[in-house]
XYZ file of C-alpha atoms in Angstrom:
342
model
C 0.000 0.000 0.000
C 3.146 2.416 0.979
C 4.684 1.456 -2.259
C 1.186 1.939 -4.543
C 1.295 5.530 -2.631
C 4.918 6.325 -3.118
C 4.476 5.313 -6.770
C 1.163 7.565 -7.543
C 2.970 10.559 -6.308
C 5.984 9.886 -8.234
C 3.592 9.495 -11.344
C 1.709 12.523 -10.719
C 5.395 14.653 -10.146
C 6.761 13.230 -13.552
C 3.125 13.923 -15.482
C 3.428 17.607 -14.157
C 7.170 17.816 -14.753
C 6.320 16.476 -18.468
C 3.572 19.074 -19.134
C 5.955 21.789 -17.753
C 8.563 20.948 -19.545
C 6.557 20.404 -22.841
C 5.871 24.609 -22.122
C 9.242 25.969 -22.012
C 10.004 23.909 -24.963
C 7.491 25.240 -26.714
C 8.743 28.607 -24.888
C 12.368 29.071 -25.300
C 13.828 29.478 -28.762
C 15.680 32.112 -30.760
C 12.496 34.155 -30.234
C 11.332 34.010 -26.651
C 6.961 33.220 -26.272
C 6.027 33.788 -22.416
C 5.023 30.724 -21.290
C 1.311 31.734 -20.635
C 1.237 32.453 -24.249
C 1.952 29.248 -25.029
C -0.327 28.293 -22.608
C -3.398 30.273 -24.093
C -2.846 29.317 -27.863
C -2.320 25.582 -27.056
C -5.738 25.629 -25.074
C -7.787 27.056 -27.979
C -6.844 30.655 -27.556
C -4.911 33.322 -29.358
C -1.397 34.076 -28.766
C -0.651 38.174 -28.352
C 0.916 38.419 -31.099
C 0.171 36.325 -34.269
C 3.763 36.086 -35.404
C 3.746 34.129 -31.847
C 0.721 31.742 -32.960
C 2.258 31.120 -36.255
C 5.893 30.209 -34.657
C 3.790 28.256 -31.790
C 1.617 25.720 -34.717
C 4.033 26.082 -37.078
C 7.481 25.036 -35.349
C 7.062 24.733 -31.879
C 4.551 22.531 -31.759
C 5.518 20.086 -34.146
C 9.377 20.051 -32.952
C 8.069 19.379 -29.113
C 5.805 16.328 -30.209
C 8.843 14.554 -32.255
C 11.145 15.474 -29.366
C 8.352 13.309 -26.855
C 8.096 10.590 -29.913
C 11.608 10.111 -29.962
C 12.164 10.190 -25.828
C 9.469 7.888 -25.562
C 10.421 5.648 -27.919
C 14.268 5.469 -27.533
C 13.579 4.519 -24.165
C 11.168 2.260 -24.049
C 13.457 0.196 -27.028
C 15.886 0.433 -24.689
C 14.151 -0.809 -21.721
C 12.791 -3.744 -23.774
C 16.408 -4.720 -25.033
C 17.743 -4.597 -21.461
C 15.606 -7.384 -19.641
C 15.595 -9.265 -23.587
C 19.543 -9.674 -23.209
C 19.472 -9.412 -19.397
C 22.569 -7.199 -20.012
C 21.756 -3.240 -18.190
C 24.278 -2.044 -20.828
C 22.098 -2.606 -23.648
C 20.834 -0.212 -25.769
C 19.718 0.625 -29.420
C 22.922 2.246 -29.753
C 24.950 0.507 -27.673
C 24.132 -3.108 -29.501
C 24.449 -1.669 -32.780
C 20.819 -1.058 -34.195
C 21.018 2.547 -34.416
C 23.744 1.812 -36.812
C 21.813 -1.465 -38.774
C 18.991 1.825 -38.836
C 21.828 4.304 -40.342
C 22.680 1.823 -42.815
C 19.575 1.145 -44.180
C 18.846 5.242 -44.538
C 22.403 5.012 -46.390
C 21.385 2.809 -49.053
C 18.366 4.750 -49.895
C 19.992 8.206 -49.880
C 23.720 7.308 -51.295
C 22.376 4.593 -53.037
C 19.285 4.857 -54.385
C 20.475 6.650 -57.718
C 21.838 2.859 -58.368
C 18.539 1.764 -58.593
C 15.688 2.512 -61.288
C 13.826 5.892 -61.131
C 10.434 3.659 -59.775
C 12.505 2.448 -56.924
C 14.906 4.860 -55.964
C 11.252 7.512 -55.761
C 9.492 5.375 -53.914
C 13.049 4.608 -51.706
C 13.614 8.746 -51.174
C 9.922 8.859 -50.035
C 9.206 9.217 -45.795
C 7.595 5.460 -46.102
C 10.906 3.830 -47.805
C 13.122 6.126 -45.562
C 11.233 4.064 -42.378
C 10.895 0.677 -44.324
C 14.561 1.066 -44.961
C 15.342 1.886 -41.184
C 13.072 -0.621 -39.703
C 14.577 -2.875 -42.157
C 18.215 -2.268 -41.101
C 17.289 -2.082 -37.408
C 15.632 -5.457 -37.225
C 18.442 -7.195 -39.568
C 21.123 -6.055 -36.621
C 19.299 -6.681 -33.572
C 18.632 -10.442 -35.350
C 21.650 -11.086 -36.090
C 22.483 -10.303 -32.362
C 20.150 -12.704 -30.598
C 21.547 -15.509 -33.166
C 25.114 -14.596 -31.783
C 23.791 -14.220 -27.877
C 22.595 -17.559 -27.757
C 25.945 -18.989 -28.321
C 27.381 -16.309 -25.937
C 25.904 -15.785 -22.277
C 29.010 -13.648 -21.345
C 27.037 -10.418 -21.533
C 30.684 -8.224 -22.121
C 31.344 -10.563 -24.989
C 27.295 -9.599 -26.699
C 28.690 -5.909 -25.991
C 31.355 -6.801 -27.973
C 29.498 -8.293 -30.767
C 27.041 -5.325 -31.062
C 29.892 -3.181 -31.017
C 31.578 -4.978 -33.890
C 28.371 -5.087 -36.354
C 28.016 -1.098 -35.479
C 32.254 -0.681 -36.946
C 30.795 -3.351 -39.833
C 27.262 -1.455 -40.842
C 29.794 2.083 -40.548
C 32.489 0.568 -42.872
C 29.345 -0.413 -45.592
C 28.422 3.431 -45.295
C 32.083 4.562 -45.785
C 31.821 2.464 -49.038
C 28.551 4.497 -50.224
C 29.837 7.366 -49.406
C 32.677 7.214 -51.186
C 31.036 6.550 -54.158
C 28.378 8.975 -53.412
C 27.849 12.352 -54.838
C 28.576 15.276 -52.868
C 24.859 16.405 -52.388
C 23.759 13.032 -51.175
C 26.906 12.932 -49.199
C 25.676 16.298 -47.907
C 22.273 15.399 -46.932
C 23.405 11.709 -45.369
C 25.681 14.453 -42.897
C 22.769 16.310 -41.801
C 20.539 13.146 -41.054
C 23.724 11.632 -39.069
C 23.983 14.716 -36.881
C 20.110 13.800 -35.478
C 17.266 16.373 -36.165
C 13.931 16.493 -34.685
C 13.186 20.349 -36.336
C 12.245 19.514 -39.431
C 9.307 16.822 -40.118
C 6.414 18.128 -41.300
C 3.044 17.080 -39.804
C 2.440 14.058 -42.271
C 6.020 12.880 -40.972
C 4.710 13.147 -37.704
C 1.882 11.303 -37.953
C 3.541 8.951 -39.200
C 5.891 8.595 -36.299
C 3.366 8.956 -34.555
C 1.624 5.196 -35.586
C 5.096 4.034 -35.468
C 5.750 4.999 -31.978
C 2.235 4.085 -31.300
C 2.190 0.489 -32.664
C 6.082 -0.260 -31.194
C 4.574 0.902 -27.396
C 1.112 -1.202 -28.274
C 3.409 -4.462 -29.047
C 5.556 -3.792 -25.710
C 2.781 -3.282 -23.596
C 1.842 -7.537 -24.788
C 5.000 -8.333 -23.772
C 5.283 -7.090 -19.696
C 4.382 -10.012 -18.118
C 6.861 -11.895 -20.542
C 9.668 -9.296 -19.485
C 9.076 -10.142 -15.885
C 9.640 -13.730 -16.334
C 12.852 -13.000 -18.541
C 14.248 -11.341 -15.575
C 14.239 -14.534 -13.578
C 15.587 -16.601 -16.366
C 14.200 -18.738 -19.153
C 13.583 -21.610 -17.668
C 11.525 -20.220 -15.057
C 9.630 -18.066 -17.567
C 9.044 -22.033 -19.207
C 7.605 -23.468 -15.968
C 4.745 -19.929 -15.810
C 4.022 -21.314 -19.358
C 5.283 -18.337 -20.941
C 5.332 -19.019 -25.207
C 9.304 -17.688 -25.084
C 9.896 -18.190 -29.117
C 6.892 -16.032 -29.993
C 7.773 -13.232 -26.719
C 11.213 -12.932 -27.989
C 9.710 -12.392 -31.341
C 7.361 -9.717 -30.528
C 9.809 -7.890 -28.287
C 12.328 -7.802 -31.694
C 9.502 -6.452 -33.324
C 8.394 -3.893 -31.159
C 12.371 -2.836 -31.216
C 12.937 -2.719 -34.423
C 9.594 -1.024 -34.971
C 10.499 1.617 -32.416
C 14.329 1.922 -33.193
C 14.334 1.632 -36.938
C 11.080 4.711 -37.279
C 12.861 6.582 -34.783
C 16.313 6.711 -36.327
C 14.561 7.153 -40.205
C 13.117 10.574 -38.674
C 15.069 11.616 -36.179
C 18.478 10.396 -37.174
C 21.019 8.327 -34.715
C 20.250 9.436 -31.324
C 22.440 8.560 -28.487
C 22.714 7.288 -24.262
C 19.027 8.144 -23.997
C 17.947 4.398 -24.740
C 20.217 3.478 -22.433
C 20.409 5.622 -19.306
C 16.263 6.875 -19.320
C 15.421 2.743 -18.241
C 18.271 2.653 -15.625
C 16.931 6.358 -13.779
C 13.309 4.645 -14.184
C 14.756 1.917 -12.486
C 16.507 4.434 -9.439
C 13.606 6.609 -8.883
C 10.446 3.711 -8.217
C 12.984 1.166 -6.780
C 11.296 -1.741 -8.844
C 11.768 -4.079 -11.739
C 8.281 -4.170 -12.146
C 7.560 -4.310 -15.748
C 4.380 -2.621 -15.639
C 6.020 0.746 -13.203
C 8.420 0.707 -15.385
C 6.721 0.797 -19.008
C 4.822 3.910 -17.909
C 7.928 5.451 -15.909
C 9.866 5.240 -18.649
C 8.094 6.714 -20.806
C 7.563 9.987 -18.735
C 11.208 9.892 -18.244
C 12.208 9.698 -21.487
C 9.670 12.484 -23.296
C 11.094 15.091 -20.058
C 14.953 14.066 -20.612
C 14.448 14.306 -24.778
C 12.281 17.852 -24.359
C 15.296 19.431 -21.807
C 17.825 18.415 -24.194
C 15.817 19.599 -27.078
C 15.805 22.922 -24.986
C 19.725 23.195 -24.558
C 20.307 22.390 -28.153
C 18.322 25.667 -29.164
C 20.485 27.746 -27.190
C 18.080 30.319 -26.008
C 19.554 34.001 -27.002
C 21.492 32.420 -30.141
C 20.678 32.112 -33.553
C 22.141 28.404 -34.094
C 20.468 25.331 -33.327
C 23.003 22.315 -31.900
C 22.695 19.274 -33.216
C 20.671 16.964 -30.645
C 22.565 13.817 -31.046
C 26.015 16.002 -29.460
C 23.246 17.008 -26.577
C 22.458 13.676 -25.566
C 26.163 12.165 -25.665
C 26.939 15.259 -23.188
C 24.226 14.708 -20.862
C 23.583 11.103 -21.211
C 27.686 9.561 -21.095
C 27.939 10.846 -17.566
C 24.778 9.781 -16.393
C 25.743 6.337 -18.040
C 29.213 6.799 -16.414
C 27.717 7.557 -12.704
C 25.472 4.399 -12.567
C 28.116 2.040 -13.640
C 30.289 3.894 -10.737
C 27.607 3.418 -8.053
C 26.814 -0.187 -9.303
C 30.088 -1.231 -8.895
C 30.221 0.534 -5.511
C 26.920 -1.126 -4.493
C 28.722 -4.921 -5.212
């Protein structure tokens, strides 16, 4: 009963935290919008000044929703790969499928000229861009679990993911050597992570994406609880493990590969948002930690998202440099205090 009290609080000071910070998101920026402002045209009134309510709908708005897509989903990928491997260092980064993602996004924009015209247009479009992520995403993290059964040493898995993220990188060396300096020039911008620039079709796309990975993880909780305590026990609860295992690789790769398409590579948050979810509620509850997560990881993608813009500057930062500042030390701190704890 403490606990169930403890928890609703912490809920309710995350969902506040997460509306506040969605504000000053929307706020801050090269021009500054008062928060109430923001506030009033949000809630179906008009902004003082209409340059404000066109920046607001226009920018704002649609930047602070793919920011919460991408915490959201980064995270909850993350959390799903972590009790999957049973390894805490797992991530969509870390193991290599933000890379199997990059690669597929490589072949269609280096590579799609290689192709004919009806391919390579249907390739360049935002539905090939995520087919080819998803794609390249779900080949990796595959290709993984084939290797981790014949490794339980989880350092040695690291290792492996590691090793298929230097292979996917040396097949995008190749195309972009061979690429011309335009598509070499656009590849660049994707790999330096944007969430500024989708317009609302992208986003509702995303949107479904995000939407169908968190529907297909939410099947799977009562399967991640039983992977935490090994497979055989999850065998004796009668747990189907093949066709778990399958729909958590799906709901990844779903998540990762959409995520990546749109957003570009995006690092530590996959990684660290599931361990703080874990420190805050104390549990490895599957069910806290789905909906923990995800508040985490929307407030943690929105803050960085607000550093990146560099309120009182006219340059925006690219988000993926953000999240390596903020997130590497966080990542750094809990291996510290694990180690401490042992």
């Amino acid at each position: 009963m403490k606990t169930n009290k403890k928890n609703s609080l912490l809920f309710t000071f995350l969902s506040l935290t997460l509306l506040l910070t969605l504000l000053l998101n929307i706020s801050f920026g090269q021009v500054a919008i008062p928060v109430k402002e923001v506030f009033r045209s949000l809630f179906g009134g008009q902004a003082e000044k209409e340059t404000w309510e066109y920046i607001i709908m226009n920018f704002r708005l649609p930047k602070a929703i793919t920011a919460t897509l991408v915490g959201i989903g980064l995270s909850i990928s993350g959390l799903l790969m972590q009790t999957l491997f049973r390894n805490p260092l797992a991530g969509p980064y870390v193991l290599g499928l933000s890379s199997g993602s990059s690669l597929g996004v490589a072949f269609v924009i280096l590579g799609a000229g290689l192709l004919p015209a009806v391919f390579s247009q249907f390739l360049l479009s935002s539905y090939g861009i995520i087919l080819a992520s998803c794609l390249g995403s779900l080949l990796v993290l595959l290709m993984i679990l084939i290797v981790s059964q014949r490794l339980r040493d989880t350092m040695s898995i690291l290792i492996v993911g590691l090793m298929f993220s230097s292979f996917t990188g040396a097949i995008v060396s190749v195309f972009s050597y061979f690429s011309t300096a335009e598509q070499l020039q656009k590849y660049t911008f994707w790999s330096m992570g944007s969430i500024g620039n989708l317009s609302w079709q992208n986003i509702t796309v995303l949107g479904l994406s995000v939407f169908m990975g968190l529907l297909l993880s939410l099947l799977t909780l009562k399967a991640l609880d039983a992977l935490l305590l090994g497979e055989n026990y999850a065998k004796s609860m009668g747990l189907n493990l093949k066709k778990s295992r399958y729909t958590i690789i799906f709901a990844t790769s779903i998540l990762a590969g959409s995520i990546t398409a749109f957003a570009g590579p995006i690092a530590f948050v996959g990684l660290a948002v599931p361990h703080l979810a874990k420190l805050i509620f104390q549990t490895s509850n599957h069910k806290t930690l789905f909906w923990s997560t995800i508040l985490i990881g929307a407030i943690i993608m929105l803050f960085c998202d607000m550093i990146s813009q560099m309120p009182g500057f006219d340059f925006t930062l690219p988000i993926n440099a953000i999240t390596s500042i903020i997130g590497a030390p966080v990542v750094i701190w809990l291996i510290v205090r694990k180690k401490s704890m042992t």
